[in-house]
Amino acid sequence: MLAELGEDPSREGLRDTPKRVEKALRFLTSGYTADVDAVVNNALFTVDYNEMVIVKDVDYYSLCEHHLLPFFGKVHIAYIPNGKVIGLSKIPRLVDVFARRLQIQERMTNEIAETIREKIHPLGVAVVCEGTHLCMAMRGVEKQNSFAITSAMLGAFQSDARTRTEFLELIKRPDVGPLRRSLLRAEHDLVETPDPFG
Ligand SMILES: [Zn+2]
């Protein structure tokens, strides 16, 4: 690829670039080999709780499958338990499983929602995903379209407008969840390798 771009692959700054790019791409697509069951199965709990559970502002970084350029942003997830919950710290890891692939934002949003439905059969699942797409932003002409919002509404979130509205209002409020968010991030950081690219 370097030679094709008119570069000299043997110059000092580029000598290890193929190795580094390979390592980076393997990490950024590690979701293909991640095991969803291993991520969530030891964190499914039986509970007597049927209020909406919301995890908002989960950061993600993904690669668009059309240009192999990043898109990234935040995912907000909610579900209404039906006897089972997923450990809160597993939700960002579940997002990583689907973000670390070649993706389109719409599919990623659906995959997260469907996986939660499959794992705990809740009364409803909602996923809203915000993404900035570098493949559009960097090309200038389409700048105004570089931000996209996608959503997947299943079960009660689809059939009940009030439930859906409650969720959408809650994710808009900046005062909901900063503590939970920092706790999640702290936990999340513990399981991350400090320098994934080595
Ligand atoms: Zn793209």
PDB file of C-alpha atoms and ligand atoms in Angstrom:
ATOM      1  CA  MET A   1       0.000   0.000   0.000  1.00  0.00           C
ATOM      2  CA  LEU A   2       2.858   2.382   0.861  1.00  0.00           C
ATOM      3  CA  ALA A   3       4.546   1.823  -2.487  1.00  0.00           C
ATOM      4  CA  GLU A   4       1.242   2.254  -4.277  1.00  0.00           C
ATOM      5  CA  LEU A   5       0.777   5.645  -2.590  1.00  0.00           C
ATOM      6  CA  GLY A   6       4.127   6.766  -3.967  1.00  0.00           C
ATOM      7  CA  GLU A   7       5.986   6.367  -0.692  1.00  0.00           C
ATOM      8  CA  ASP A   8       9.340   4.771  -0.084  1.00  0.00           C
ATOM      9  CA  PRO A   9       8.602   1.862   2.278  1.00  0.00           C
ATOM     10  CA  SER A  10      12.266   1.632   3.222  1.00  0.00           C
ATOM     11  CA  ARG A  11      12.577   5.123   4.683  1.00  0.00           C
ATOM     12  CA  GLU A  12      13.152   5.224   8.401  1.00  0.00           C
ATOM     13  CA  GLY A  13       9.734   6.399   9.552  1.00  0.00           C
ATOM     14  CA  LEU A  14       7.930   3.797   7.467  1.00  0.00           C
ATOM     15  CA  ARG A  15      10.139   0.784   7.979  1.00  0.00           C
ATOM     16  CA  ASP A  16       8.001  -0.711  10.746  1.00  0.00           C
ATOM     17  CA  THR A  17       4.730   0.751   9.554  1.00  0.00           C
ATOM     18  CA  PRO A  18       3.405  -2.457   7.936  1.00  0.00           C
ATOM     19  CA  LYS A  19       4.003  -4.312  11.191  1.00  0.00           C
ATOM     20  CA  ARG A  20       2.368  -1.548  13.219  1.00  0.00           C
ATOM     21  CA  VAL A  21      -0.631  -1.285  10.916  1.00  0.00           C
ATOM     22  CA  GLU A  22      -1.147  -5.020  11.030  1.00  0.00           C
ATOM     23  CA  LYS A  23      -1.057  -4.981  14.817  1.00  0.00           C
ATOM     24  CA  ALA A  24      -3.431  -2.032  14.969  1.00  0.00           C
ATOM     25  CA  LEU A  25      -5.888  -3.605  12.531  1.00  0.00           C
ATOM     26  CA  ARG A  26      -5.838  -6.909  14.374  1.00  0.00           C
ATOM     27  CA  PHE A  27      -6.712  -5.118  17.590  1.00  0.00           C
ATOM     28  CA  LEU A  28      -9.341  -2.908  15.967  1.00  0.00           C
ATOM     29  CA  THR A  29     -11.045  -5.966  14.480  1.00  0.00           C
ATOM     30  CA  SER A  30     -10.564  -8.243  17.488  1.00  0.00           C
ATOM     31  CA  GLY A  31     -14.342  -8.311  17.891  1.00  0.00           C
ATOM     32  CA  TYR A  32     -14.508 -11.077  15.259  1.00  0.00           C
ATOM     33  CA  THR A  33     -12.791 -13.517  17.585  1.00  0.00           C
ATOM     34  CA  ALA A  34     -14.294 -12.201  20.812  1.00  0.00           C
ATOM     35  CA  ASP A  35     -16.682 -14.605  22.473  1.00  0.00           C
ATOM     36  CA  VAL A  36     -19.918 -12.879  23.444  1.00  0.00           C
ATOM     37  CA  ASP A  37     -20.752 -15.711  25.811  1.00  0.00           C
ATOM     38  CA  ALA A  38     -17.426 -15.374  27.581  1.00  0.00           C
ATOM     39  CA  VAL A  39     -18.045 -11.650  27.934  1.00  0.00           C
ATOM     40  CA  VAL A  40     -21.510 -11.872  29.477  1.00  0.00           C
ATOM     41  CA  ASN A  41     -22.299 -15.376  30.662  1.00  0.00           C
ATOM     42  CA  ASN A  42     -20.681 -15.106  34.085  1.00  0.00           C
ATOM     43  CA  ALA A  43     -22.444 -11.791  34.619  1.00  0.00           C
ATOM     44  CA  LEU A  44     -26.090 -12.696  34.085  1.00  0.00           C
ATOM     45  CA  PHE A  45     -28.001 -12.345  37.332  1.00  0.00           C
ATOM     46  CA  THR A  46     -31.505 -13.288  38.350  1.00  0.00           C
ATOM     47  CA  VAL A  47     -33.227 -10.336  39.970  1.00  0.00           C
ATOM     48  CA  ASP A  48     -36.601  -9.145  41.105  1.00  0.00           C
ATOM     49  CA  TYR A  49     -36.282  -5.782  39.419  1.00  0.00           C
ATOM     50  CA  ASN A  50     -38.274  -4.561  36.482  1.00  0.00           C
ATOM     51  CA  GLU A  51     -37.428  -0.884  36.175  1.00  0.00           C
ATOM     52  CA  MET A  52     -35.566   0.444  33.182  1.00  0.00           C
ATOM     53  CA  VAL A  53     -31.789  -0.054  33.334  1.00  0.00           C
ATOM     54  CA  ILE A  54     -29.868   2.600  31.417  1.00  0.00           C
ATOM     55  CA  VAL A  55     -26.186   2.711  30.578  1.00  0.00           C
ATOM     56  CA  LYS A  56     -25.442   5.875  28.686  1.00  0.00           C
ATOM     57  CA  ASP A  57     -22.426   7.519  27.065  1.00  0.00           C
ATOM     58  CA  VAL A  58     -20.505   4.331  26.374  1.00  0.00           C
ATOM     59  CA  ASP A  59     -17.603   5.355  24.137  1.00  0.00           C
ATOM     60  CA  TYR A  60     -16.898   3.247  21.088  1.00  0.00           C
ATOM     61  CA  TYR A  61     -14.451   3.326  18.181  1.00  0.00           C
ATOM     62  CA  SER A  62     -15.150   1.378  15.030  1.00  0.00           C
ATOM     63  CA  LEU A  63     -14.057   1.170  11.393  1.00  0.00           C
ATOM     64  CA  CYS A  64     -16.465   1.764   8.538  1.00  0.00           C
ATOM     65  CA  GLU A  65     -16.491  -1.212   6.211  1.00  0.00           C
ATOM     66  CA  HIS A  66     -16.646   0.949   3.088  1.00  0.00           C
ATOM     67  CA  HIS A  67     -13.481   3.000   3.623  1.00  0.00           C
ATOM     68  CA  LEU A  68     -11.729   1.342   6.593  1.00  0.00           C
ATOM     69  CA  LEU A  69     -11.760   4.735   8.274  1.00  0.00           C
ATOM     70  CA  PRO A  70     -12.876   5.288  11.873  1.00  0.00           C
ATOM     71  CA  PHE A  71     -16.283   6.207  13.053  1.00  0.00           C
ATOM     72  CA  PHE A  72     -16.760   6.766  16.755  1.00  0.00           C
ATOM     73  CA  GLY A  73     -19.032   8.248  19.362  1.00  0.00           C
ATOM     74  CA  LYS A  74     -21.301   7.143  22.149  1.00  0.00           C
ATOM     75  CA  VAL A  75     -23.853   4.393  22.601  1.00  0.00           C
ATOM     76  CA  HIS A  76     -26.771   4.591  25.009  1.00  0.00           C
ATOM     77  CA  ILE A  77     -28.382   1.342  26.033  1.00  0.00           C
ATOM     78  CA  ALA A  78     -31.510   0.577  28.007  1.00  0.00           C
ATOM     79  CA  TYR A  79     -33.514  -2.492  28.800  1.00  0.00           C
ATOM     80  CA  ILE A  80     -36.384  -3.502  31.017  1.00  0.00           C
ATOM     81  CA  PRO A  81     -35.490  -6.722  32.821  1.00  0.00           C
ATOM     82  CA  ASN A  82     -37.733  -9.730  32.838  1.00  0.00           C
ATOM     83  CA  GLY A  83     -36.117 -11.598  35.724  1.00  0.00           C
ATOM     84  CA  LYS A  84     -32.539 -11.203  34.522  1.00  0.00           C
ATOM     85  CA  VAL A  85     -29.931  -8.459  34.283  1.00  0.00           C
ATOM     86  CA  ILE A  86     -26.458  -8.183  32.795  1.00  0.00           C
ATOM     87  CA  GLY A  87     -23.652  -6.911  35.022  1.00  0.00           C
ATOM     88  CA  LEU A  88     -23.340  -3.212  34.208  1.00  0.00           C
ATOM     89  CA  SER A  89     -19.624  -3.372  33.514  1.00  0.00           C
ATOM     90  CA  LYS A  90     -20.251  -5.953  30.777  1.00  0.00           C
ATOM     91  CA  ILE A  91     -22.261  -3.569  28.646  1.00  0.00           C
ATOM     92  CA  PRO A  92     -19.257  -1.522  27.419  1.00  0.00           C
ATOM     93  CA  ARG A  93     -17.411  -4.761  26.711  1.00  0.00           C
ATOM     94  CA  LEU A  94     -20.358  -5.992  24.682  1.00  0.00           C
ATOM     95  CA  VAL A  95     -20.223  -2.744  22.714  1.00  0.00           C
ATOM     96  CA  ASP A  96     -16.513  -3.352  22.029  1.00  0.00           C
ATOM     97  CA  VAL A  97     -17.259  -6.830  20.668  1.00  0.00           C
ATOM     98  CA  PHE A  98     -19.353  -5.299  17.901  1.00  0.00           C
ATOM     99  CA  ALA A  99     -17.438  -2.036  17.465  1.00  0.00           C
ATOM    100  CA  ARG A 100     -14.125  -3.795  16.889  1.00  0.00           C
ATOM    101  CA  ARG A 101     -15.077  -5.082  13.472  1.00  0.00           C
ATOM    102  CA  LEU A 102     -15.582  -3.603  10.043  1.00  0.00           C
ATOM    103  CA  GLN A 103     -18.972  -2.101  10.570  1.00  0.00           C
ATOM    104  CA  ILE A 104     -21.756   0.145   9.531  1.00  0.00           C
ATOM    105  CA  GLN A 105     -23.353   2.056  12.372  1.00  0.00           C
ATOM    106  CA  GLU A 106     -26.860   0.745  11.693  1.00  0.00           C
ATOM    107  CA  ARG A 107     -25.780  -2.895  11.935  1.00  0.00           C
ATOM    108  CA  MET A 108     -23.696  -2.332  15.043  1.00  0.00           C
ATOM    109  CA  THR A 109     -26.695  -0.720  16.750  1.00  0.00           C
ATOM    110  CA  ASN A 110     -28.905  -3.688  15.892  1.00  0.00           C
ATOM    111  CA  GLU A 111     -26.322  -6.279  16.903  1.00  0.00           C
ATOM    112  CA  ILE A 112     -25.950  -4.776  20.368  1.00  0.00           C
ATOM    113  CA  ALA A 113     -29.718  -4.702  20.856  1.00  0.00           C
ATOM    114  CA  GLU A 114     -30.281  -8.229  19.518  1.00  0.00           C
ATOM    115  CA  THR A 115     -27.525  -9.671  21.670  1.00  0.00           C
ATOM    116  CA  ILE A 116     -29.023  -8.214  24.840  1.00  0.00           C
ATOM    117  CA  ARG A 117     -32.424  -9.555  23.811  1.00  0.00           C
ATOM    118  CA  GLU A 118     -30.981 -13.006  23.172  1.00  0.00           C
ATOM    119  CA  LYS A 119     -29.044 -13.154  26.431  1.00  0.00           C
ATOM    120  CA  ILE A 120     -31.627 -12.008  28.973  1.00  0.00           C
ATOM    121  CA  HIS A 121     -34.979 -11.908  27.145  1.00  0.00           C
ATOM    122  CA  PRO A 122     -35.968  -8.549  28.634  1.00  0.00           C
ATOM    123  CA  LEU A 123     -39.332  -6.869  28.168  1.00  0.00           C
ATOM    124  CA  GLY A 124     -37.631  -4.400  25.863  1.00  0.00           C
ATOM    125  CA  VAL A 125     -34.252  -3.179  24.631  1.00  0.00           C
ATOM    126  CA  ALA A 126     -33.293   0.227  23.261  1.00  0.00           C
ATOM    127  CA  VAL A 127     -29.988   1.226  21.738  1.00  0.00           C
ATOM    128  CA  VAL A 128     -29.203   4.704  20.447  1.00  0.00           C
ATOM    129  CA  CYS A 129     -25.854   5.253  18.794  1.00  0.00           C
ATOM    130  CA  GLU A 130     -24.206   8.556  17.865  1.00  0.00           C
ATOM    131  CA  GLY A 131     -21.332   8.475  15.431  1.00  0.00           C
ATOM    132  CA  THR A 132     -18.894  10.828  13.724  1.00  0.00           C
ATOM    133  CA  HIS A 133     -17.670   9.319  10.476  1.00  0.00           C
ATOM    134  CA  LEU A 134     -14.189  10.316   9.376  1.00  0.00           C
ATOM    135  CA  CYS A 135     -14.760   8.926   5.883  1.00  0.00           C
ATOM    136  CA  MET A 136     -17.230  11.767   5.438  1.00  0.00           C
ATOM    137  CA  ALA A 137     -15.748  14.467   7.677  1.00  0.00           C
ATOM    138  CA  MET A 138     -12.273  14.212   6.126  1.00  0.00           C
ATOM    139  CA  ARG A 139     -13.528  14.550   2.589  1.00  0.00           C
ATOM    140  CA  GLY A 140     -14.961  18.010   3.239  1.00  0.00           C
ATOM    141  CA  VAL A 141     -17.803  18.106   0.773  1.00  0.00           C
ATOM    142  CA  GLU A 142     -19.996  15.921   2.921  1.00  0.00           C
ATOM    143  CA  LYS A 143     -19.100  17.472   6.246  1.00  0.00           C
ATOM    144  CA  GLN A 144     -22.667  18.256   7.173  1.00  0.00           C
ATOM    145  CA  ASN A 145     -23.495  14.534   6.971  1.00  0.00           C
ATOM    146  CA  SER A 146     -20.611  13.228   9.000  1.00  0.00           C
ATOM    147  CA  PHE A 147     -22.664  12.836  12.192  1.00  0.00           C
ATOM    148  CA  ALA A 148     -25.254  10.099  12.339  1.00  0.00           C
ATOM    149  CA  ILE A 149     -27.687   8.833  14.927  1.00  0.00           C
ATOM    150  CA  THR A 150     -29.078   5.321  14.682  1.00  0.00           C
ATOM    151  CA  SER A 151     -31.429   3.449  16.964  1.00  0.00           C
ATOM    152  CA  ALA A 152     -32.871   0.021  17.592  1.00  0.00           C
ATOM    153  CA  MET A 153     -36.063  -0.279  19.631  1.00  0.00           C
ATOM    154  CA  LEU A 154     -37.277  -3.731  20.583  1.00  0.00           C
ATOM    155  CA  GLY A 155     -40.203  -5.008  22.647  1.00  0.00           C
ATOM    156  CA  ALA A 156     -41.678  -2.420  25.009  1.00  0.00           C
ATOM    157  CA  PHE A 157     -39.531   0.335  23.522  1.00  0.00           C
ATOM    158  CA  GLN A 158     -41.119  -0.320  20.164  1.00  0.00           C
ATOM    159  CA  SER A 159     -44.699  -0.885  21.285  1.00  0.00           C
ATOM    160  CA  ASP A 160     -44.947   1.696  24.074  1.00  0.00           C
ATOM    161  CA  ALA A 161     -44.347   5.323  23.114  1.00  0.00           C
ATOM    162  CA  ARG A 162     -44.117   6.410  26.764  1.00  0.00           C
ATOM    163  CA  THR A 163     -41.333   3.948  27.537  1.00  0.00           C
ATOM    164  CA  ARG A 164     -39.465   5.053  24.457  1.00  0.00           C
ATOM    165  CA  THR A 165     -39.907   8.740  25.318  1.00  0.00           C
ATOM    166  CA  GLU A 166     -38.746   8.162  28.897  1.00  0.00           C
ATOM    167  CA  PHE A 167     -35.545   6.582  27.607  1.00  0.00           C
ATOM    168  CA  LEU A 168     -34.914   9.298  25.037  1.00  0.00           C
ATOM    169  CA  GLU A 169     -35.465  12.012  27.670  1.00  0.00           C
ATOM    170  CA  LEU A 170     -33.122  10.322  30.136  1.00  0.00           C
ATOM    171  CA  ILE A 171     -30.243  10.013  27.686  1.00  0.00           C
ATOM    172  CA  LYS A 172     -30.592  13.693  26.821  1.00  0.00           C
ATOM    173  CA  ARG A 173     -30.153  14.800  30.446  1.00  0.00           C
ATOM    174  CA  PRO A 174     -26.526  15.565  31.232  1.00  0.00           C
ATOM    175  CA  ASP A 175     -27.092  15.055  34.980  1.00  0.00           C
ATOM    176  CA  VAL A 176     -28.043  11.382  34.691  1.00  0.00           C
ATOM    177  CA  GLY A 177     -25.304   8.926  35.106  1.00  0.00           C
ATOM    178  CA  PRO A 178     -21.952  10.714  35.431  1.00  0.00           C
ATOM    179  CA  LEU A 179     -21.122   8.696  38.548  1.00  0.00           C
ATOM    180  CA  ARG A 180     -22.142   5.443  36.995  1.00  0.00           C
ATOM    181  CA  ARG A 181     -20.239   6.431  33.896  1.00  0.00           C
ATOM    182  CA  SER A 182     -16.987   7.069  35.754  1.00  0.00           C
ATOM    183  CA  LEU A 183     -17.412   3.831  37.684  1.00  0.00           C
ATOM    184  CA  LEU A 184     -17.950   1.933  34.472  1.00  0.00           C
ATOM    185  CA  ARG A 185     -14.965   3.568  32.900  1.00  0.00           C
ATOM    186  CA  ALA A 186     -12.763   2.709  35.874  1.00  0.00           C
ATOM    187  CA  GLU A 187     -13.850  -0.920  35.693  1.00  0.00           C
ATOM    188  CA  HIS A 188     -13.532  -0.961  31.954  1.00  0.00           C
ATOM    189  CA  ASP A 189      -9.992   0.402  32.075  1.00  0.00           C
ATOM    190  CA  LEU A 190      -8.937  -2.407  34.376  1.00  0.00           C
ATOM    191  CA  VAL A 191      -9.674  -5.039  31.773  1.00  0.00           C
ATOM    192  CA  GLU A 192      -8.058  -3.110  28.927  1.00  0.00           C
ATOM    193  CA  THR A 193      -4.459  -3.628  27.994  1.00  0.00           C
ATOM    194  CA  PRO A 194      -2.624  -0.322  28.575  1.00  0.00           C
ATOM    195  CA  ASP A 195      -1.152  -0.150  25.098  1.00  0.00           C
ATOM    196  CA  PRO A 196      -3.120  -2.344  22.727  1.00  0.00           C
ATOM    197  CA  PHE A 197      -0.817  -1.679  19.803  1.00  0.00           C
ATOM    198  CA  GLY A 198       2.261  -2.613  21.802  1.00  0.00           C
TER     199      GLY A 198
HETATM  200 ZN    ZN B   1     -17.133   5.058   5.157  1.00  0.00          ZN
END
